[in-house]
Short mmCIF file of C-alpha atoms and ligand atoms in Angstrom, two decimals:
data_model
loop_
_atom_site.label_atom_id
_atom_site.label_comp_id
_atom_site.label_asym_id
_atom_site.label_seq_id
_atom_site.Cartn_x
_atom_site.Cartn_y
_atom_site.Cartn_z
CA MET A 344 -24.01 4.83 -7.74
CA ASN A 345 -27.67 4.70 -8.42
CA ALA A 346 -30.16 2.27 -6.70
CA ALA A 347 -30.16 -0.48 -9.39
CA GLU A 348 -26.39 -0.39 -9.28
CA GLN A 349 -26.27 -0.72 -5.78
CA MET A 350 -28.60 -3.78 -5.71
CA LEU A 351 -26.25 -5.18 -8.57
CA ALA A 352 -23.35 -4.70 -6.30
CA LEU A 353 -24.98 -6.49 -3.52
CA ILE A 354 -24.91 -9.81 -5.62
CA TYR A 355 -21.77 -8.85 -7.44
CA LEU A 356 -19.22 -8.29 -4.79
CA PRO A 357 -19.68 -11.86 -2.91
CA LEU A 358 -19.01 -13.36 -6.18
CA LEU A 359 -15.97 -11.44 -6.93
CA ASN A 360 -14.39 -12.45 -3.41
CA TRP A 361 -16.21 -15.44 -1.99
CA ARG A 362 -13.47 -15.52 0.74
CA ALA A 363 -14.80 -12.07 1.91
CA GLY A 364 -18.27 -13.63 2.42
CA TRP A 365 -21.86 -12.72 1.64
CA GLY A 366 -21.74 -9.73 3.68
CA THR A 367 -19.49 -7.79 1.56
CA GLY A 368 -22.35 -6.14 -0.55
CA ARG A 369 -24.20 -5.10 2.65
CA ARG A 370 -20.96 -3.63 4.09
CA PHE A 371 -20.26 -1.91 0.83
CA HIS A 372 -23.74 0.04 1.12
CA GLU A 373 -22.95 0.82 4.72
CA LEU A 374 -19.59 2.33 3.75
CA LEU A 375 -21.25 4.23 0.87
CA ARG A 376 -23.50 5.76 3.57
CA SER A 377 -20.84 6.69 5.90
CA GLU A 378 -18.34 8.13 3.41
CA ARG A 379 -20.87 11.20 3.82
CA TRP A 380 -20.80 11.29 7.55
CA PRO A 381 -19.57 14.37 9.47
CA ARG A 382 -16.19 14.13 11.36
CA GLU A 383 -17.88 13.82 14.80
CA ARG A 384 -19.90 10.74 13.59
CA LEU A 385 -16.84 9.12 12.27
CA ASP A 386 -14.82 10.05 15.71
CA ASP A 387 -17.98 8.35 17.62
CA LEU A 388 -17.65 5.40 15.48
CA GLN A 389 -13.79 5.06 15.97
CA ARG A 390 -14.05 5.62 19.79
CA ALA A 391 -16.73 2.93 20.15
CA LYS A 392 -14.89 0.54 17.92
CA LEU A 393 -11.76 0.91 19.53
CA SER A 394 -12.92 0.66 22.79
CA ASP A 395 -14.40 -2.74 21.99
CA ARG A 396 -11.23 -3.90 20.38
CA LEU A 397 -9.14 -2.98 23.26
CA ALA A 398 -11.37 -4.51 25.82
CA ALA A 399 -11.67 -7.70 23.81
CA ALA A 400 -7.94 -7.88 23.20
CA VAL A 401 -7.27 -7.80 26.79
CA ARG A 402 -10.10 -10.22 27.44
CA GLU A 403 -8.89 -12.86 24.66
CA VAL A 404 -5.38 -12.31 23.61
CA PRO A 405 -2.60 -13.14 25.94
CA TYR A 406 -0.19 -10.71 24.60
CA TYR A 407 -2.46 -7.89 25.51
CA ARG A 408 -3.53 -9.45 28.63
CA ASN A 409 -0.26 -10.01 29.98
CA HIS A 410 0.96 -6.34 29.05
CA GLY A 411 0.01 -4.10 31.78
CA ALA A 412 -0.20 -1.01 29.50
CA TYR A 413 -3.40 -2.31 27.85
CA ALA A 414 -5.33 -3.72 30.78
CA ALA A 415 -4.74 -0.70 32.61
CA ALA A 416 -5.32 1.59 29.62
CA ASP A 417 -7.33 4.57 30.40
CA ARG A 418 -10.31 4.64 27.67
CA ALA A 419 -11.45 8.12 28.05
CA GLY A 420 -11.26 10.66 25.28
CA SER A 421 -11.07 10.18 21.32
CA ALA A 422 -9.82 7.26 19.69
CA GLY A 423 -6.47 9.41 19.05
CA GLU A 424 -6.15 10.22 22.82
CA ILE A 425 -6.87 6.50 23.83
CA LEU A 426 -4.12 5.33 21.59
CA ARG A 427 -1.37 7.75 22.34
CA ARG A 428 -1.35 6.34 26.02
CA LEU A 429 -0.63 2.82 24.42
CA PRO A 430 2.69 1.52 23.36
CA ILE A 431 3.85 1.25 19.87
CA LEU A 432 3.49 -2.50 18.60
CA ARG A 433 6.55 -3.55 16.32
CA ARG A 434 6.90 -6.31 13.84
CA SER A 435 9.43 -7.80 16.26
CA ASP A 436 7.13 -7.77 19.00
CA ILE A 437 4.64 -9.74 17.08
CA GLN A 438 7.14 -12.26 15.98
CA ARG A 439 8.41 -12.69 19.71
CA ALA A 440 4.82 -13.09 21.02
CA GLY A 441 3.85 -15.92 18.25
CA ARG A 442 0.66 -17.40 19.17
CA ASP A 443 0.28 -15.00 21.90
CA MET A 444 -1.00 -12.55 19.53
CA LEU A 445 -4.06 -14.58 18.43
CA GLY A 446 -7.55 -14.36 19.68
CA PRO A 447 -9.97 -17.00 19.76
CA GLY A 448 -11.41 -16.34 16.26
CA HIS A 449 -8.17 -17.34 14.51
CA VAL A 450 -9.02 -21.02 14.23
CA ARG A 451 -11.73 -19.87 11.38
CA ALA A 452 -9.43 -17.05 10.30
CA GLN A 453 -7.43 -16.68 7.07
CA ARG A 454 -3.77 -16.64 7.40
CA SER A 455 -1.30 -14.69 5.17
CA ARG A 456 2.50 -14.49 5.33
CA THR A 457 4.07 -11.09 4.68
CA GLY A 458 7.33 -9.59 3.73
CA GLY A 459 10.29 -11.59 2.55
CA THR A 460 11.99 -8.38 1.60
CA THR A 461 12.24 -6.94 5.08
CA GLY A 462 13.61 -9.79 7.29
CA ALA A 463 11.66 -12.53 8.81
CA PRO A 464 8.24 -13.21 7.60
CA LEU A 465 4.98 -12.20 9.45
CA GLU A 466 1.87 -14.51 9.88
CA VAL A 467 -1.21 -12.48 10.11
CA TRP A 468 -4.75 -13.93 10.65
CA ARG A 469 -7.71 -12.03 9.54
CA ASP A 470 -11.21 -13.05 10.76
CA ALA A 471 -14.25 -12.98 8.36
CA ALA A 472 -15.65 -9.67 9.43
CA THR A 473 -12.19 -7.96 8.70
CA ARG A 474 -12.08 -9.56 5.38
CA THR A 475 -15.57 -8.39 4.25
CA MET A 476 -14.95 -4.76 5.73
CA ALA A 477 -11.46 -4.66 3.65
CA GLU A 478 -13.10 -6.02 0.50
CA ALA A 479 -16.17 -3.59 0.83
CA ALA A 480 -13.61 -0.68 1.49
CA LEU A 481 -11.66 -1.60 -1.63
CA TRP A 482 -14.60 -1.44 -3.84
CA ARG A 483 -15.74 1.87 -2.04
CA GLY A 484 -12.11 3.02 -3.01
CA LYS A 485 -12.52 1.80 -6.58
CA SER A 486 -15.98 3.57 -6.98
CA TRP A 487 -14.16 6.80 -6.17
CA ALA A 488 -11.95 6.06 -8.97
CA GLY A 489 -14.95 5.38 -11.27
CA ILE A 490 -14.63 1.55 -11.15
CA ARG A 491 -17.83 -0.46 -10.73
CA PRO A 492 -17.62 -4.04 -9.67
CA TRP A 493 -18.96 -5.32 -13.03
CA ASP A 494 -16.60 -3.34 -15.13
CA LYS A 495 -13.94 -4.89 -17.24
CA ALA A 496 -10.57 -4.82 -15.65
CA VAL A 497 -7.40 -6.18 -16.30
CA SER A 498 -5.22 -6.90 -13.06
CA VAL A 499 -1.36 -7.34 -13.84
CA ARG A 500 0.12 -9.45 -11.03
CA GLY A 501 3.80 -9.86 -10.41
CA MET A 502 3.67 -13.14 -8.58
CA GLY A 503 1.37 -16.20 -8.17
CA LYS A 504 -0.77 -18.17 -10.54
CA ALA A 505 -4.49 -18.21 -10.11
CA SER A 506 -6.06 -21.61 -10.88
CA VAL A 507 -7.77 -22.51 -13.92
CA LEU A 508 -11.21 -22.52 -12.14
CA GLY A 509 -10.31 -19.20 -10.51
CA ARG A 510 -9.34 -17.63 -13.59
CA LEU A 511 -12.65 -19.01 -15.43
CA ARG A 512 -14.72 -17.53 -12.57
CA MET A 513 -12.98 -14.07 -12.84
CA ARG A 514 -13.52 -14.16 -16.60
CA LEU A 515 -17.24 -14.57 -16.21
CA LEU A 516 -17.20 -11.75 -13.88
CA ARG A 517 -15.16 -9.73 -16.65
CA LYS A 518 -11.84 -9.62 -14.68
CA TRP A 519 -8.57 -10.71 -16.59
CA VAL A 520 -5.80 -11.44 -14.27
CA VAL A 521 -2.43 -11.59 -16.35
CA GLU A 522 1.07 -12.32 -14.96
CA ALA A 523 3.79 -9.85 -15.28
CA PHE A 524 6.63 -10.41 -17.38
CA GLN A 525 9.68 -12.40 -16.04
CA PRO A 526 8.97 -15.60 -17.83
CA ALA A 527 7.99 -14.83 -21.17
CA PRO A 528 9.91 -11.93 -23.22
CA ASP A 529 6.84 -11.43 -25.31
CA GLN A 530 4.46 -11.39 -22.45
CA ARG A 531 4.44 -7.52 -22.59
CA ARG A 532 3.24 -7.42 -26.10
CA ARG A 533 0.67 -10.03 -25.18
CA ILE A 534 -0.73 -8.01 -22.19
CA ARG A 535 -0.88 -4.87 -24.47
CA ASP A 536 -2.87 -6.85 -27.16
CA LEU A 537 -5.26 -8.22 -24.60
CA ILE A 538 -5.89 -4.83 -23.35
CA GLY A 539 -6.43 -3.56 -26.80
CA ARG A 540 -8.96 -6.21 -27.46
CA ILE A 541 -10.93 -6.00 -24.54
CA ARG A 542 -10.73 -2.32 -23.79
CA PRO A 543 -11.03 -2.60 -20.05
CA VAL A 544 -12.28 0.09 -17.87
CA SER A 545 -9.44 -0.20 -15.40
CA VAL A 546 -5.97 -1.64 -15.45
CA GLU A 547 -4.32 -2.19 -11.99
CA GLY A 548 -0.93 -3.55 -10.68
CA TYR A 549 2.05 -2.71 -8.97
CA VAL A 550 3.64 0.49 -10.00
CA THR A 551 6.89 -1.33 -11.34
CA ASP A 552 4.92 -3.78 -13.36
CA LEU A 553 2.74 -1.15 -15.01
CA LEU A 554 5.77 1.00 -15.75
CA ASP A 555 7.44 -2.07 -17.62
CA LEU A 556 4.04 -2.43 -19.72
CA ALA A 557 3.99 1.09 -20.37
CA ARG A 558 7.62 1.80 -21.21
CA GLY A 559 8.11 3.41 -24.75
CA GLN A 560 4.42 2.37 -25.60
CA ASP A 561 1.29 4.36 -26.10
CA ILE A 562 -1.57 2.23 -24.82
CA SER A 563 -3.62 5.18 -24.71
CA ALA A 564 -6.01 4.04 -27.70
CA ALA A 565 -7.46 1.31 -25.61
CA GLY A 566 -9.98 3.72 -23.89
CA ILE A 567 -8.87 2.85 -20.27
CA ARG A 568 -10.80 5.00 -17.99
CA THR A 569 -8.76 4.52 -14.97
CA VAL A 570 -5.16 2.98 -13.81
CA LEU A 571 -5.06 1.86 -10.22
CA THR A 572 -1.69 1.43 -8.55
CA THR A 573 -1.00 -0.44 -5.47
CA GLY A 574 1.76 -2.15 -3.36
CA GLU A 575 4.62 0.50 -3.94
CA MET A 576 5.34 4.28 -3.74
CA LEU A 577 4.02 6.08 -6.72
CA TYR A 578 6.32 8.92 -7.23
CA ALA A 579 4.99 12.08 -8.99
CA HIS A 580 6.99 11.54 -12.14
CA GLN A 581 6.07 7.81 -12.33
CA LYS A 582 2.42 8.98 -12.19
CA THR A 583 2.94 11.54 -15.26
CA GLU A 584 4.48 8.47 -17.11
CA LEU A 585 1.72 6.10 -16.45
CA GLU A 586 -1.03 8.71 -17.25
CA GLN A 587 0.85 9.56 -20.58
CA ALA A 588 1.06 6.01 -21.53
CA PHE A 589 -2.29 4.79 -20.76
CA GLY A 590 -3.98 8.02 -21.60
CA ALA A 591 -6.10 7.78 -18.24
CA PRO A 592 -6.01 9.19 -14.74
CA VAL A 593 -3.74 7.16 -12.34
CA HIS A 594 -5.23 6.44 -8.62
CA SER A 595 -3.25 4.87 -6.03
CA TYR A 596 -4.39 3.17 -3.14
CA TYR A 597 -2.57 2.21 0.13
CA GLY A 598 -2.60 -0.92 2.05
CA CYS A 599 -0.28 -3.62 3.20
CA ASN A 600 -0.52 -7.27 3.93
CA GLU A 601 -1.07 -6.71 7.70
CA ILE A 602 -4.22 -4.57 7.19
CA ALA A 603 -5.58 -4.17 3.70
CA ALA A 604 -7.59 -1.29 2.24
CA LEU A 605 -5.94 1.44 4.40
CA ALA A 606 -6.34 4.66 2.16
CA PHE A 607 -7.78 5.53 -1.43
CA GLU A 608 -7.53 8.51 -3.63
CA CYS A 609 -10.86 10.43 -3.96
CA GLU A 610 -11.83 12.20 -7.22
CA ARG A 611 -9.65 15.50 -5.96
CA GLY A 612 -6.55 13.17 -5.79
CA MET A 613 -6.56 13.19 -1.84
CA ARG A 614 -6.09 9.74 -0.18
CA HIS A 615 -8.48 9.24 2.15
CA VAL A 616 -8.16 6.94 5.20
CA THR A 617 -10.64 4.01 5.64
CA ASP A 618 -11.75 5.60 9.07
CA GLU A 619 -14.55 3.24 9.43
CA HIS A 620 -11.94 0.35 9.56
CA VAL A 621 -8.70 1.72 10.98
CA VAL A 622 -7.26 4.47 13.10
CA LEU A 623 -4.15 5.77 11.27
CA GLU A 624 -1.57 7.84 13.30
CA ALA A 625 1.80 9.64 12.31
CA VAL A 626 4.07 10.06 15.06
CA ASN A 627 7.77 11.91 15.33
CA ALA A 628 10.97 10.10 16.61
CA ASP A 629 9.38 10.78 20.20
CA GLY A 630 6.34 8.96 19.54
CA GLU A 631 4.09 12.18 19.66
CA PRO A 632 1.35 12.64 17.12
CA VAL A 633 2.24 14.86 14.31
CA TRP A 634 -0.14 16.57 11.47
CA ASP A 635 0.97 17.82 8.18
CA GLU A 636 4.73 16.74 8.45
CA PRO A 637 6.17 13.49 8.01
CA GLY A 638 5.87 10.93 10.66
CA ARG A 639 6.15 7.03 11.33
CA LEU A 640 2.83 5.70 10.38
CA LEU A 641 1.08 3.45 12.91
CA VAL A 642 -2.27 1.71 12.20
CA THR A 643 -4.95 0.18 14.47
CA ASP A 644 -7.20 -2.36 12.99
CA LEU A 645 -10.72 -1.52 14.37
CA ASP A 646 -12.11 -4.94 13.27
CA ASN A 647 -9.89 -8.03 13.57
CA ARG A 648 -10.33 -10.15 16.63
CA ALA A 649 -8.33 -12.85 15.42
CA MET A 650 -5.11 -11.00 15.60
CA PRO A 651 -5.86 -7.67 16.92
CA LEU A 652 -3.13 -5.10 15.91
CA ILE A 653 -3.00 -2.02 18.01
CA ARG A 654 -0.73 1.03 17.03
CA TYR A 655 1.45 -1.45 14.70
CA GLU A 656 4.07 0.45 13.13
CA LEU A 657 3.81 -0.03 9.37
CA GLY A 658 7.40 1.06 8.55
CA ASP A 659 6.23 3.74 6.16
CA ILE A 660 6.83 7.35 6.41
CA GLY A 661 3.76 9.45 5.65
CA VAL A 662 2.14 12.84 6.25
CA LEU A 663 -1.41 12.97 7.75
CA SER A 664 -3.80 15.93 7.60
CA ARG A 665 -6.97 17.02 9.32
CA GLU A 666 -7.68 19.50 6.73
CA PRO A 667 -10.98 19.12 5.07
CA CYS A 668 -10.81 17.77 1.38
CA ALA A 669 -13.05 19.59 -1.27
CA CYS A 670 -14.76 16.24 -2.09
CA GLY A 671 -16.53 16.83 1.30
CA ARG A 672 -15.66 13.44 2.75
CA ALA A 673 -14.66 13.93 6.38
CA HIS A 674 -12.05 11.09 6.41
CA ARG A 675 -8.61 11.79 7.19
CA VAL A 676 -6.23 12.62 4.32
CA LEU A 677 -2.91 10.61 4.01
CA LYS A 678 -1.52 13.65 2.13
CA GLU A 679 1.77 12.20 1.35
CA LEU A 680 3.44 9.03 1.44
CA VAL A 681 7.03 9.65 1.73
CA GLY A 682 8.14 6.15 1.50
CA ARG A 683 9.18 2.96 3.50
CA GLN A 684 11.55 3.69 6.04
CA GLN A 685 14.03 1.39 4.44
CA GLU A 686 13.74 3.36 1.35
CA SER A 687 16.51 5.84 2.10
CA ILE A 688 20.20 5.89 2.44
CA ARG A 689 22.02 7.39 5.37
CA ASN A 690 25.43 8.30 6.70
CA GLU A 691 26.98 7.52 10.19
CA THR A 692 25.53 10.62 11.66
CA GLY A 693 21.92 9.33 10.63
CA GLU A 694 21.37 11.93 7.91
CA ARG A 695 19.35 10.47 5.13
CA LEU A 696 18.45 10.73 1.66
CA SER A 697 14.96 9.37 0.69
CA ALA A 698 13.61 7.64 -2.36
CA THR A 699 11.48 10.55 -2.57
CA PHE A 700 14.42 13.05 -3.10
CA PHE A 701 16.02 10.90 -5.61
CA ALA A 702 12.97 10.19 -7.76
CA GLY A 703 12.42 13.89 -7.78
CA ARG A 704 16.03 15.03 -8.42
CA PHE A 705 16.90 12.38 -11.14
CA ARG A 706 13.51 12.45 -12.94
CA ASN A 707 15.28 13.35 -16.26
CA LEU A 708 18.08 10.77 -16.58
CA ARG A 709 18.34 9.48 -20.21
CA HIS A 710 21.21 6.88 -20.13
CA VAL A 711 21.55 5.19 -16.74
CA GLY A 712 18.43 3.18 -17.35
CA ARG A 713 16.94 1.65 -14.49
CA LEU A 714 18.39 2.78 -11.22
CA GLN A 715 18.81 1.13 -7.89
CA LEU A 716 20.68 2.20 -4.88
CA VAL A 717 21.79 -0.41 -2.32
CA GLN A 718 23.29 0.16 1.11
CA GLU A 719 24.44 -2.41 3.36
CA ASP A 720 26.72 -0.44 5.75
CA VAL A 721 26.64 3.29 6.80
CA ARG A 722 29.94 3.96 4.88
CA SER A 723 28.99 2.78 1.34
CA VAL A 724 26.41 2.78 -1.35
CA GLU A 725 26.25 0.78 -4.38
CA ILE A 726 24.51 2.22 -7.41
CA LEU A 727 23.07 -0.51 -9.80
CA TYR A 728 22.05 0.39 -13.28
CA ASP A 729 20.94 -1.32 -16.55
CA GLY A 730 21.95 1.43 -19.10
CA ASP A 731 24.97 1.71 -21.44
CA GLU A 732 28.10 2.03 -19.38
CA ALA A 733 29.89 4.69 -21.49
CA ASP A 734 26.54 6.78 -22.00
CA ALA A 735 25.75 6.78 -18.32
CA ALA A 736 29.01 8.05 -16.97
CA LEU A 737 28.14 11.71 -16.94
CA GLU A 738 24.78 11.08 -15.16
CA LEU A 739 26.50 8.70 -12.61
CA ARG A 740 28.91 11.32 -11.82
CA ASP A 741 26.17 13.54 -10.97
CA ILE A 742 24.44 11.07 -8.72
CA VAL A 743 27.72 10.40 -6.97
CA HIS A 744 28.14 14.04 -6.49
CA GLU A 745 24.62 14.47 -5.06
CA ILE A 746 24.75 11.96 -2.56
CA ARG A 747 28.46 12.95 -1.49
CA SER A 748 27.30 16.69 -1.18
CA ARG A 749 24.48 15.60 1.17
CA LEU A 750 26.03 12.54 3.08
CA GLY A 751 29.56 13.69 3.08
CA GLU A 752 32.66 13.27 0.77
CA GLU A 753 33.90 10.31 2.58
CA MET A 754 31.00 8.12 1.48
CA LYS A 755 32.20 5.17 -0.60
CA ILE A 756 30.09 4.86 -3.86
CA ARG A 757 30.63 2.11 -6.31
CA ALA A 758 28.49 2.12 -9.73
CA THR A 759 27.80 -1.32 -10.96
CA ARG A 760 26.23 -2.00 -14.43
CA VAL A 761 23.92 -5.04 -14.21
CA ASP A 762 21.85 -6.71 -17.10
CA ALA A 763 18.77 -6.56 -15.05
CA ILE A 764 17.92 -4.72 -11.69
CA PRO A 765 17.05 -7.58 -9.14
CA LEU A 766 13.47 -7.93 -7.96
CA THR A 767 12.85 -8.42 -4.41
CA ALA A 768 11.18 -11.62 -3.20
CA ARG A 769 7.80 -9.80 -3.79
CA GLY A 770 8.58 -8.75 -7.26
CA LYS A 771 9.19 -5.34 -6.58
CA ARG A 772 12.24 -3.18 -7.70
CA PRO A 773 12.40 -0.42 -5.17
CA LEU A 774 14.59 2.58 -5.99
CA ILE A 775 16.40 2.12 -2.98
CA ARG A 776 17.25 -0.88 -0.69
CA GLY A 777 18.49 0.64 2.42
CA MET A 778 19.54 -1.00 5.75
CA LYS A 779 17.28 -2.13 8.35
CA ASP A 780 16.79 0.49 11.24
ZN1 LIG B 820 -11.44 13.85 -0.98
#
């Protein structure tokens, strides 16, 4: 971005998301500078911010004050070293703690509820500084994908309807927010027409929705420069399908409702962690940090005082790497996002098959249509599909064979044809709906 564009961003960003505050543009500039920092400087920043957050959490938040491990925490060493001496914070801990998780800033904070799909909802409070940081990080991530704040963009949303005023404001800022497809059968065509007419620089949305939009269609003539996916795992074969349909490179970003803007793909296709905002860790079953192999992802928010999350277990499995990226950024790389912990099926002895495995193994299915594996107990699996029953028989037999060969012949497997694969409460359609751990 040149100097004039950076000036424009200073004004433009707060208009795009007034809730994130006027500081967004300035924060964005800071992030454009720190993205060129050497690793040591990022380490220093993380250590300093973590030390502050820990001290404030113990001082201000009953949960951390009353939990001996935090008050007595040894704050020597790097951010990673400090963190690994602390307990892992689980969703259930937060639910049990209730208001004891809240800091003094929460009165003016913004509250959001998360997770209808995975049990009881979680309330998360984010203060102004955190929202500013997350929004600025989002736009830095988009800049890596070649998207600038004033570029025309179409955003496909699964749920929720913006107000008329909200949509008008976004239109003036050259953003089109369209709803995904459940209500109107011709909505798909309308969205494709809209894209053809306004020729946006970028299209963004959930993987499921964008695949729906792309299915059997060629939208590549619309001149889209970038497709941005979020909210769900993007498997390799889906990426290829989207790239072909939209005729543009596909970038994914990683965030969650609890903490936004976790990681973004750079020009080299590597997902860089927003190290200025969070510490992301991957740990094995014993809680030991792991690099370059799959681990449970833990995140620590370095900004939020309204509801500090320290070593919060995201429920995702991912591979973190310290290898430097060819793009020159020293931010940690989330090399692979293997999937939600729940996006796997398992047997009684704990062996698992992940969604990634299935997505890779069954990328060439022709007849089963859409597929979803549902597991409610460890001895059985149900396969839902929406293709033609007679045509799908052979492919279903392969799938059953594959599952049994890995999880045991005694696994009960039932295939059920449905008219449509059910959506989750958040409007997603995961390949696997597994059991809770
Ligand atoms: Zn990179």
